[in-house]
XYZ file of C-alpha atoms in Angstrom:
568
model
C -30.185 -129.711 -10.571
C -29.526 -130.071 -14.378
C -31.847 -132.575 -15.086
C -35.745 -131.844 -15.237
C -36.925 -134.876 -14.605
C -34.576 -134.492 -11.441
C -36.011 -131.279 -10.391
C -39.356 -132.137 -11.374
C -38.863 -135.328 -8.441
C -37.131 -132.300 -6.423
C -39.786 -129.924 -6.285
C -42.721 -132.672 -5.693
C -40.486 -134.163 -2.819
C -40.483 -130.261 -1.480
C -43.619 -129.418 -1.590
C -44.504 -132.987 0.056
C -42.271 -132.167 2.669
C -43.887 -128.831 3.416
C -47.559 -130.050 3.588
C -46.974 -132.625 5.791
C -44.220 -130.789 7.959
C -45.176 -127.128 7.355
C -49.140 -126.869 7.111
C -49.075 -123.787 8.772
C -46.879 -121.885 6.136
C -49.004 -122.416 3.325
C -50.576 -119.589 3.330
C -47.213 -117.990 3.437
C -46.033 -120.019 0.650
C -48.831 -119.216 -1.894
C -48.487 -115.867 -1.189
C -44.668 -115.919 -1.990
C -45.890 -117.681 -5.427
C -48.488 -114.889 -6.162
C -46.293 -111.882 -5.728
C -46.754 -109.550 -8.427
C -43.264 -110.248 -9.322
C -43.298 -113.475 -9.982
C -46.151 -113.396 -11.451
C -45.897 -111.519 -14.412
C -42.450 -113.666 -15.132
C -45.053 -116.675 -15.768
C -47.827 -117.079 -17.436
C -48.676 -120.495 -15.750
C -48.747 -118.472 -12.577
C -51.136 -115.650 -13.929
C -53.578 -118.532 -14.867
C -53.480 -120.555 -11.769
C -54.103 -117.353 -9.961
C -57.611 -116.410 -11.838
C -58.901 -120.181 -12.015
C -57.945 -120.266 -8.039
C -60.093 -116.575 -7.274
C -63.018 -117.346 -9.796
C -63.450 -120.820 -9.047
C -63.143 -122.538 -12.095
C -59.792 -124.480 -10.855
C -60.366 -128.337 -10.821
C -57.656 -130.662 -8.579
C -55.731 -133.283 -10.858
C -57.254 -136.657 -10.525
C -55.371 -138.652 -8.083
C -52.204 -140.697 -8.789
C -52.193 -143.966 -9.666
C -52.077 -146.552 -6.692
C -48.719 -148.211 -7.553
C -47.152 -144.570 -7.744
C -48.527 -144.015 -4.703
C -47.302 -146.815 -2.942
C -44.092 -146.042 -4.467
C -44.092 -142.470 -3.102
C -44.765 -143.716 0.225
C -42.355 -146.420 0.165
C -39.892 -144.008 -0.772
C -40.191 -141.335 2.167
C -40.300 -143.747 4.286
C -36.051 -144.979 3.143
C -35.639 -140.618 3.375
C -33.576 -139.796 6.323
C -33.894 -137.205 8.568
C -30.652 -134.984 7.456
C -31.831 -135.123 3.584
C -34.691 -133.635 4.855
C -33.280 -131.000 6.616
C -30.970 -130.478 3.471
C -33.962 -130.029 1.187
C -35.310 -127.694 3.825
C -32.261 -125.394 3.507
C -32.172 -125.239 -0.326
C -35.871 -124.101 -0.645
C -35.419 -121.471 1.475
C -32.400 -120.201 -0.043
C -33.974 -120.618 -3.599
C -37.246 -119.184 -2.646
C -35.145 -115.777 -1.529
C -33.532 -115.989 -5.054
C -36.754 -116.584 -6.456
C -37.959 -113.478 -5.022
C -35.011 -111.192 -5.137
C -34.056 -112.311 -8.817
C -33.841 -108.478 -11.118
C -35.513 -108.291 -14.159
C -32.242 -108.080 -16.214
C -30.526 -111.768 -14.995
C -29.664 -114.257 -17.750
C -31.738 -117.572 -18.354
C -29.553 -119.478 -16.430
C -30.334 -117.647 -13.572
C -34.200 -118.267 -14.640
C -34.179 -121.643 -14.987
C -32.406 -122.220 -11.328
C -35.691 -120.522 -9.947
C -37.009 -121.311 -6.269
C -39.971 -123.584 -5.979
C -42.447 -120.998 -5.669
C -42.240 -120.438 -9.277
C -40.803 -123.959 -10.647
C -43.142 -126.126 -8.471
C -46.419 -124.916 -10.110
C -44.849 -124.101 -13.366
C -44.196 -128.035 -13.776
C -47.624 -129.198 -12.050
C -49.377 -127.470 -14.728
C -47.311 -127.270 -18.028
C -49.142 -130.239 -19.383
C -52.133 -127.790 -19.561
C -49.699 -125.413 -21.149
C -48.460 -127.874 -23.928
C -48.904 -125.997 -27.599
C -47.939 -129.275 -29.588
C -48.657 -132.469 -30.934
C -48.585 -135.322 -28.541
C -48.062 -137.566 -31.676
C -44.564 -138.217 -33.267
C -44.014 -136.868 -36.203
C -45.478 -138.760 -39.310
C -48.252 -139.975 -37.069
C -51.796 -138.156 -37.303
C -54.704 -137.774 -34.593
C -57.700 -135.991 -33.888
C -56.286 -132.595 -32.688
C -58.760 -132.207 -30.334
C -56.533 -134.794 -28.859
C -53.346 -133.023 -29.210
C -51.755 -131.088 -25.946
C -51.891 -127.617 -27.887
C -55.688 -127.809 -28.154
C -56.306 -129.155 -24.564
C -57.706 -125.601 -23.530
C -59.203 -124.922 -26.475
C -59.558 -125.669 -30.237
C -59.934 -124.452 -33.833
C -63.419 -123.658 -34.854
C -65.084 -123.111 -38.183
C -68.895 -121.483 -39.155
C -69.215 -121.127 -42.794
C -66.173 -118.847 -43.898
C -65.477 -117.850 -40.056
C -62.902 -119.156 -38.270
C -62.444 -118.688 -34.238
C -61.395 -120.870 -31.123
C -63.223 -122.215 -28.745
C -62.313 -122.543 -24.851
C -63.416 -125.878 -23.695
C -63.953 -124.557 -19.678
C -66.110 -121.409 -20.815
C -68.186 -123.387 -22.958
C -68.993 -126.163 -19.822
C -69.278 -123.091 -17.774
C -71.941 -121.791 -20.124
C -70.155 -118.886 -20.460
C -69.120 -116.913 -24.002
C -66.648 -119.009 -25.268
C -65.514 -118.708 -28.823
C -62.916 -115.740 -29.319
C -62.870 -114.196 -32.930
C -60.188 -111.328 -33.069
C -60.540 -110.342 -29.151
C -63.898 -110.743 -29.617
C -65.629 -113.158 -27.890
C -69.426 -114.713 -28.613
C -71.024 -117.269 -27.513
C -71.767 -120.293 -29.914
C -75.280 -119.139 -30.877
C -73.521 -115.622 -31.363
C -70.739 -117.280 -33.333
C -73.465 -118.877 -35.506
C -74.986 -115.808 -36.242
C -71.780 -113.843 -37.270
C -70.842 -116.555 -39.412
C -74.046 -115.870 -41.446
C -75.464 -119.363 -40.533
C -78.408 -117.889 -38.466
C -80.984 -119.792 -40.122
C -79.456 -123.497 -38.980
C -80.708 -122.598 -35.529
C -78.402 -125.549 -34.571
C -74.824 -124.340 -33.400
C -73.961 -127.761 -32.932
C -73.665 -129.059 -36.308
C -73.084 -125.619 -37.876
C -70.154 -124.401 -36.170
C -67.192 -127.416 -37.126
C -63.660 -128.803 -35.736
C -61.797 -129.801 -38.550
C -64.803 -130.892 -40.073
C -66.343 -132.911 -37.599
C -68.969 -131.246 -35.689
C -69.428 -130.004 -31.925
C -72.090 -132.468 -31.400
C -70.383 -135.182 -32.315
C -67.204 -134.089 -29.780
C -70.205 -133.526 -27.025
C -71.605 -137.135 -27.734
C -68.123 -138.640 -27.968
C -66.981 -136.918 -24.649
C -63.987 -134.637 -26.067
C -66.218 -131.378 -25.034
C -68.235 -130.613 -22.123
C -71.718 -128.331 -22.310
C -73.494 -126.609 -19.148
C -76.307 -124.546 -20.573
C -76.425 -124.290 -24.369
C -79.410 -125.931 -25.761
C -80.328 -124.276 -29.083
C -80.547 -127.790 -30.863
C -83.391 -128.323 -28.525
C -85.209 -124.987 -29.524
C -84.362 -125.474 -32.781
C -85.923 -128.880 -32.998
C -88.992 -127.180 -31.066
C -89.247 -124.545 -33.281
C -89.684 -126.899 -36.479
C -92.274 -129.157 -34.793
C -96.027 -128.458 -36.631
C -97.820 -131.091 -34.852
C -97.004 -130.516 -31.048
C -95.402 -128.293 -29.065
C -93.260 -130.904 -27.095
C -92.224 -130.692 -23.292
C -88.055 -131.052 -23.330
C -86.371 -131.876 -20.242
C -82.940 -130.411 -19.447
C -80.686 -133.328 -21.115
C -82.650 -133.739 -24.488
C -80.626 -131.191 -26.166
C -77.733 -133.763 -26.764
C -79.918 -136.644 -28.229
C -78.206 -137.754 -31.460
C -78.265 -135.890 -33.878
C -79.611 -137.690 -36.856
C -82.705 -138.804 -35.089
C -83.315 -134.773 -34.518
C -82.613 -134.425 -38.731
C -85.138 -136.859 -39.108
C -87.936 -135.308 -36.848
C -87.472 -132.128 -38.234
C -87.997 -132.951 -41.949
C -90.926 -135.002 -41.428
C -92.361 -132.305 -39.245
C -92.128 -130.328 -42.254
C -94.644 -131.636 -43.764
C -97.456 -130.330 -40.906
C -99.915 -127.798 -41.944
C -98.741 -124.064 -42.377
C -101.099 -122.230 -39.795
C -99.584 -124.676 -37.220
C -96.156 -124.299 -38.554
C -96.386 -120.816 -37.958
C -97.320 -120.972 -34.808
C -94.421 -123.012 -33.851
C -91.872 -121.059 -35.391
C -93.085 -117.912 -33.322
C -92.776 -119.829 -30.315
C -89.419 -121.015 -31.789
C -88.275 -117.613 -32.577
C -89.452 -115.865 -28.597
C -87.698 -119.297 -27.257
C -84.468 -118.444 -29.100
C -84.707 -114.615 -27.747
C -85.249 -116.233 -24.046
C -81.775 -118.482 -25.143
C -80.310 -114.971 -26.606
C -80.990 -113.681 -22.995
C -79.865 -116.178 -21.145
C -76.601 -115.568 -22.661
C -76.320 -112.365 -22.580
C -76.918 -112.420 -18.413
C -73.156 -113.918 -18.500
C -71.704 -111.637 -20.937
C -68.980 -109.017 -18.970
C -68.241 -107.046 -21.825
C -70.420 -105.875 -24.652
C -70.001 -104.479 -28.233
C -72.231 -101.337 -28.376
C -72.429 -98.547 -30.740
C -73.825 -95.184 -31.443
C -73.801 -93.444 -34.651
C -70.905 -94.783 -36.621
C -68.726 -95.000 -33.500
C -67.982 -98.397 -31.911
C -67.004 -99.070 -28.528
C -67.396 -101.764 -25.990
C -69.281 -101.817 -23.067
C -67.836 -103.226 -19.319
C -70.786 -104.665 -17.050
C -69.031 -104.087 -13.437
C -68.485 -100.604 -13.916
C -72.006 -99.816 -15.339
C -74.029 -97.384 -12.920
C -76.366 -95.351 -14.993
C -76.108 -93.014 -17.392
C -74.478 -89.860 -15.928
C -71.897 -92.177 -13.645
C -69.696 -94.965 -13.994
C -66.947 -94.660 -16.861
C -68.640 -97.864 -18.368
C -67.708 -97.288 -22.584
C -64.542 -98.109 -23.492
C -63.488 -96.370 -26.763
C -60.081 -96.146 -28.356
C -59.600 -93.187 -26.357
C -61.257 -92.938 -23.403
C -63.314 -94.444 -20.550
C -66.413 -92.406 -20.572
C -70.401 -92.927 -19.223
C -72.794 -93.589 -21.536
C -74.224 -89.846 -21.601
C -70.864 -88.974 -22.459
C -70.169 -91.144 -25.314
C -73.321 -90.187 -26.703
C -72.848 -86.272 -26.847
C -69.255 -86.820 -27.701
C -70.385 -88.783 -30.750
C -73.216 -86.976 -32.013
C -72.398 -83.520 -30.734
C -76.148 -82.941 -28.504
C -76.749 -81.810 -25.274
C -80.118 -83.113 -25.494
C -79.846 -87.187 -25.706
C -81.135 -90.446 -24.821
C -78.664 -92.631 -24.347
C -81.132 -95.872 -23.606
C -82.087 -95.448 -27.141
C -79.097 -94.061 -29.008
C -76.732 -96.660 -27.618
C -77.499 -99.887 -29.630
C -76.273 -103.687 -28.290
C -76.387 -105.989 -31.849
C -78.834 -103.831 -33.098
C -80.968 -103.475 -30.354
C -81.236 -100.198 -27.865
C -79.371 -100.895 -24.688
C -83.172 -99.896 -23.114
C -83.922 -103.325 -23.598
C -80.737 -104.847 -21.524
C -81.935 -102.937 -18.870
C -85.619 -104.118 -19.408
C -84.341 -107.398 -18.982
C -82.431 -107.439 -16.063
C -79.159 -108.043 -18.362
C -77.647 -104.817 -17.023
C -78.655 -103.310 -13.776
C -79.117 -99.656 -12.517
C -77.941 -98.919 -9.090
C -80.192 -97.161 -7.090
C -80.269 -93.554 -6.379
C -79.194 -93.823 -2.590
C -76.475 -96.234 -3.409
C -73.563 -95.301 -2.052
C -70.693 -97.786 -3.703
C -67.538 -96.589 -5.242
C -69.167 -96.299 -8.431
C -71.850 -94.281 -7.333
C -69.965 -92.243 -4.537
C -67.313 -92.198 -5.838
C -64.162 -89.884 -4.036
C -61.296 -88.273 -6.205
C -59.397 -91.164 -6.522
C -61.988 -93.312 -7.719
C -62.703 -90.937 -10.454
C -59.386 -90.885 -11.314
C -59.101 -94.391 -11.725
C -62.115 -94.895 -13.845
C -59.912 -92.972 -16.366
C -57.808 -96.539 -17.467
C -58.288 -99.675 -18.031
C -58.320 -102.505 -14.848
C -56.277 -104.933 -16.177
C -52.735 -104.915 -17.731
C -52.544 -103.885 -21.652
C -50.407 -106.456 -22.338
C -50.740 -109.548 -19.810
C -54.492 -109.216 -19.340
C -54.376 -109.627 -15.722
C -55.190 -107.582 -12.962
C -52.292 -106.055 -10.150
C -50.257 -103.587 -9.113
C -50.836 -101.511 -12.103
C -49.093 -98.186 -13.956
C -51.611 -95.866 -15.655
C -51.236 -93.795 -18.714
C -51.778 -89.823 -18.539
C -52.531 -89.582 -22.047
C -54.493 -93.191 -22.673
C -56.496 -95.429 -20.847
C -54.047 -97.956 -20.558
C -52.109 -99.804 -17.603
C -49.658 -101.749 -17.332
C -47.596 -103.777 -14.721
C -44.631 -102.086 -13.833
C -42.295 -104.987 -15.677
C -44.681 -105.697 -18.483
C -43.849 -101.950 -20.052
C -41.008 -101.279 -22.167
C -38.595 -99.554 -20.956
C -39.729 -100.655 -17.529
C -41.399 -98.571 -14.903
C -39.078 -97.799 -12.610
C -40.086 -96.752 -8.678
C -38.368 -93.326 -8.958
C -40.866 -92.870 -11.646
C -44.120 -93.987 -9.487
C -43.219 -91.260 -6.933
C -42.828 -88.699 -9.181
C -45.941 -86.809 -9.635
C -45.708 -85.527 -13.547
C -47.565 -86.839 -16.099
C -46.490 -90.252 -17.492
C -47.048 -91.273 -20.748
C -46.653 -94.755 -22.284
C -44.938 -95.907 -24.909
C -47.643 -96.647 -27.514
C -48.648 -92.469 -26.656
C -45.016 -91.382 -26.771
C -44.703 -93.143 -30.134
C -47.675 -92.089 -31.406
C -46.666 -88.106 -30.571
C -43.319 -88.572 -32.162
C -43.889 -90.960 -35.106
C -44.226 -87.730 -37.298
C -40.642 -86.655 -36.690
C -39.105 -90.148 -37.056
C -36.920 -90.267 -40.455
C -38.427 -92.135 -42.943
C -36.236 -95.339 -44.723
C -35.941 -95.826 -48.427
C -35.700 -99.647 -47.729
C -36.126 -102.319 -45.647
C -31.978 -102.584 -45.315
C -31.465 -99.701 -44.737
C -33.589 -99.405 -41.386
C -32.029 -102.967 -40.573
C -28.666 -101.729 -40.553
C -29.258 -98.500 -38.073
C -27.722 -98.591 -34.247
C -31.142 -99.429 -32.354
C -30.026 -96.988 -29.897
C -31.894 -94.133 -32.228
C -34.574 -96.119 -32.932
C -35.500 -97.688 -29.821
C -38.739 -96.284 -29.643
C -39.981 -97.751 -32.583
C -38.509 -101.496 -31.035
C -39.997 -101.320 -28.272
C -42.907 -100.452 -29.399
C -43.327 -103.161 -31.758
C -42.719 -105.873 -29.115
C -45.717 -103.910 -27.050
C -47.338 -104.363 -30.300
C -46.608 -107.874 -30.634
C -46.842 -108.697 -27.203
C -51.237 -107.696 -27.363
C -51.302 -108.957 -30.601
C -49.979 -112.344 -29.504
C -53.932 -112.594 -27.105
C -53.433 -116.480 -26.019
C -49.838 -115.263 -24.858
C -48.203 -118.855 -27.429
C -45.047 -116.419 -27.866
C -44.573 -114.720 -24.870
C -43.235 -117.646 -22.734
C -39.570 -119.431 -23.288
C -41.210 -122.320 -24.855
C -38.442 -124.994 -23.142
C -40.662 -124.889 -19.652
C -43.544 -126.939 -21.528
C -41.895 -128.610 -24.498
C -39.163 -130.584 -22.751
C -38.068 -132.129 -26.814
C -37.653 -128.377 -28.387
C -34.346 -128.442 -28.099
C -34.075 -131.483 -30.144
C -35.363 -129.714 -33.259
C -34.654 -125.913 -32.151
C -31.000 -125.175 -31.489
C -31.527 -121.262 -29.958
C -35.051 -120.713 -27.912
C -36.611 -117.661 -28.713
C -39.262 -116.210 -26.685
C -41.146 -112.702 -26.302
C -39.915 -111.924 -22.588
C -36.321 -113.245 -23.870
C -36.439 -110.121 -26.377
C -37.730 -107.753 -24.071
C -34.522 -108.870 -21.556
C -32.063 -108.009 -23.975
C -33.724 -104.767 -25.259
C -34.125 -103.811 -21.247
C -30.763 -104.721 -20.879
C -29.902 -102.690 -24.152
C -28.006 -105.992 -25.624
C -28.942 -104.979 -29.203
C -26.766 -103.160 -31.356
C -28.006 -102.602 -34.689
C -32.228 -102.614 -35.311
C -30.896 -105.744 -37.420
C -30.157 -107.747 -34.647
C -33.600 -106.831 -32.737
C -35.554 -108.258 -36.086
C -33.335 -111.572 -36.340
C -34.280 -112.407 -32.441
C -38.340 -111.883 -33.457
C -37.892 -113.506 -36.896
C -36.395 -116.763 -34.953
C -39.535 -116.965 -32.742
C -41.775 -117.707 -35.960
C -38.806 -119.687 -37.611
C -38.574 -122.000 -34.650
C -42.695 -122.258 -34.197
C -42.257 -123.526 -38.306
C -39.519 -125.646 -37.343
C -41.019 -127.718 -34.483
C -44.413 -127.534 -35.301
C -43.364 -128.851 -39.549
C -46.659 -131.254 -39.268
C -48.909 -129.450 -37.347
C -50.241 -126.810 -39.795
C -52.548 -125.199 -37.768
C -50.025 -124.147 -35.089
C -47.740 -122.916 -37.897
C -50.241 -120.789 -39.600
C -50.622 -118.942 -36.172
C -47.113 -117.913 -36.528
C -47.390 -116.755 -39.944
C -49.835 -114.595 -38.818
C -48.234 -112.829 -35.978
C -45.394 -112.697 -37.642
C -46.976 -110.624 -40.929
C -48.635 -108.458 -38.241
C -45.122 -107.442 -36.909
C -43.314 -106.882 -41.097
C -46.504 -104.959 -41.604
C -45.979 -102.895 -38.521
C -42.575 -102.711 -38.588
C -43.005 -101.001 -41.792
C -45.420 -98.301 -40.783
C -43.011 -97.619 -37.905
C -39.885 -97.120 -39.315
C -42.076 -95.530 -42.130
C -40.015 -97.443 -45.267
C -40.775 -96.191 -48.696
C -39.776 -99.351 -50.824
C -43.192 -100.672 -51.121
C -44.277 -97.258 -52.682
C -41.568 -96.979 -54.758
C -42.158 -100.254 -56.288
C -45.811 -99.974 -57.108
């Protein structure tokens, strides 16, 4: 089928057809749709995976009762032998599907079995990076398709997104370059502490998060600080708030608070030191859902990963650029003792991490536990050594681990690709970000930007595929990684050649690229299309300036060009 709204009616009738015929193959069909393989091809995929194993996945509201009467009316005119036909196809495409090489063209791609197409299509509209509007028109862009997962967020002169499921999950939910805080956190790092009131500090386009909580365009679990903050500014009485006062409106809390200003200033300051141990409870509270924290020690900063925290002699808990190592181990690696206390040297935001484990944030396995962490054999030790999730995809697999680094990767997600051969052989592997770093010193350096541009790629393709890698982590909500036709069915109309992350990594794979010229153009078009379809949504564009002056400035460093020099 050529036409998607076809294939779209296709792959519904299909999977129909194999729920009400097939109800025993499920199983066997999700587990074709989760293979490793396919998985890594689509980012959909990946994400329907996690929300389906943590729980967070919620079922599309119903259809419509006309379409459903419609539906039904219209299996009931299906005879037997289309059935049967439809049968035969999706098994042949589903043994495409999952025989397809990495290296096919996008023809091949698009004519994918229904393992992949099926639940690519049932949840692209949750995949949709643009304007619903036409263009001219304007909206709320909290609204818009692009910002249906999440949204643009503003604290004073700090800037972040916001995931709409983490935050009515209560979870940490506004991300700040990787970094991720929770709004009361956010508040804080913005310098807008003193507000004590995330929901009218922290902004969408100017309008705050308590008005998109009243108005229903946001959904909160557990976040209450309005509530302490309003408690904490009360002189008079210290007031008994049930669960669902933290959303009252917001000018009538304005209004209490500066007439409770006026109080006398031995009760005041009362209040305001219950205010203040209230908003260390609401700190804690928090912090009990945080996975991964920022901890430091000395001048050295690292982060620290709750499931693999034992104690302090065992489990490779610290993460630094470097290494996986256990908190007595960062510590005498950083300040060069033998003699340490890691409880106190180790600070969390300031604090000693003593007083995560005081309260119950981070737990100590006991001394006769016997886990995997605790006890662990030789290949558990050796797999503390890297990372648990892919470098580049963020999700969890079949994984490939460095040698030399603590990264992994999925076998297809590397450049040049991991082959098998390579798996079973037992030498050291090293990955490309290591193998570049090694050799960088010995690359030639450029005397301009042309120059590099014009060289065969095939002795410099190190220094490509490293800076898709590059791109590829730096790119963290995975917009560009995608061919951006599965979800925006009108890009064609505006964009004459797709460009896409995984369509650049293809042709390098396949070693389509002849001069380092050619390997720029393809990235280049990637931005110039995001400009092109995206001309009156701003916001979206700007994200593509910015990946894109990541890559010139890389690209730079890499092929080490001395114009820039020579000009200043």
């Amino acid at each position: 089928m050529r036409s998607k709204a076809n294939m779209k009616n296709g792959m519904y009738d299909l999977l129909d057809w194999l729920e009400r015929e097939r109800s025993d193959h499920i199983g066997l069909f999700w587990k074709c749709v989760f293979k490793d393989s396919i998985r890594n091809q689509y980012v959909t995929l990946q994400k329907l995976h996690i929300s389906l194993l943590d729980g967070s996945f919620q079922f599309e509201p119903n259809l419509p009762e006309k379409l459903e009467k419609e539906e039904t009316e219209k299996r009931k005119r299906k005879e037997p032998s289309e059935e049967e036909n439809g049968k035969g196809n999706s098994v042949k495409k589903k043994k495409k599907k999952k025989t397809r090489g990495v290296g096919e063209e996008d023809d091949d791609e698009e004519q994918a079995g229904p393992s992949g197409q099926a639940t690519q299509k049932k949840k692209s509209k949750k995949l949709c990076f643009s304007s619903p509007l036409k263009r001219g028109e304007k909206g709320n862009i909290w609204t818009w398709g692009i910002f249906k997962n999440q949204i643009p967020v503003t604290c004073g002169d700090k800037e972040g997104f916001l995931n709409r499921q983490r935050l009515a999950k209560g979870e940490k939910c506004i991300v700040v370059e990787k970094q991720w805080y929770t709004p009361g956190e956010f508040e804080k790092f913005a310098g807008k502490a003193s507000c004590r009131n995330w929901k009218l500090s922290i902004r969408c386009k100017g309008t705050t998060l308590g008005k998109l909580i009243q108005e229903g365009h946001l959904k909160v679990k557990s976040y209450k600080r309005s509530t302490k903050a309003k408690k904490s500014l009360l002189s008079d009485r210290v007031p008994t708030v049930s669960a669902g006062e933290g959303d009252d409106d917001f000018d009538e809390e304005e209004q209490d608070s500066s007439s409770d200003r006026q109080s006398s200033t031995n009760t005041t300051e009362e209040e305001d030191d219950a205010g203040e141990q209230t908003e260390e409870q609401s700190d804690d509270r928090e912090d009990v859902h945080k996975t991964v924290f920022k901890v430091t020690c000395g001048d050295v900063a690292a982060t620290l990963h709750k499931k693999r925290f034992v104690s302090g002699i065992l489990g490779k808990c610290i993460r630094t650029e470097k290494s996986w190592m256990t908190p007595v181990d960062f510590v005498k690696e950083v300040l060069c003792e033998t003699d340490v206390s890691w409880k106190k040297d180790i600070t969390c935001e300031g604090k000693p991490l003593g007083d995560l484990i005081e309260k119950n944030i981070l737990s100590c396995h006991s001394l006769f536990c016997d886990c995997r962490l605790c006890a662990p054999d030789s290949e558990d030790l050796d797999n503390q050594k890297n990372d648990d999730e892919c470098w580049i995809c963020r999700s969890e697999g079949k994984l490939v681990e460095c040698d030399y680094c603590p990264r992994s990767f999925h076998q297809t997600c590397h450049l040049p690709h991991v082959e098998d051969a390579i798996l079973e052989d037992e030498s050291l592997w090293a990955c490309t970000f290591c193998v570049f770093t090694k050799y960088k010193e010995s690359f030639s350096s450029m005397e301009t930007t042309a120059a590099a541009l014009s060289c065969n790629i095939s002795e410099h393709m190190q220094q490509c595929q490293y800076l898709l890698l590059y791109l590829y982590n730096t790119d963290q909500q995975q917009i560009f990684a995608t061919n951006p036709t599965l979800y925006l069915s009108d890009q064609t109309t505006v964009v004459t050649t797709p460009m896409w992350f995984g369509r650049v990594a293809e042709k390098l794979q396949e070693k389509q690229y002849q001069t380092v010229g050619d390997f720029v153009s393809d990235v280049h078009l990637i931005f110039t299309n995001c400009a092109s379809y995206n001309r009156d949504n701003p916001e979206f564009t700007a994200m593509g300036v910015t990946v894109k002056e990541f890559f010139d400035r890389e690209f730079e460093n890499a092929f080490k060009i001395q114009e820039e020099t020579a000009d200043s």
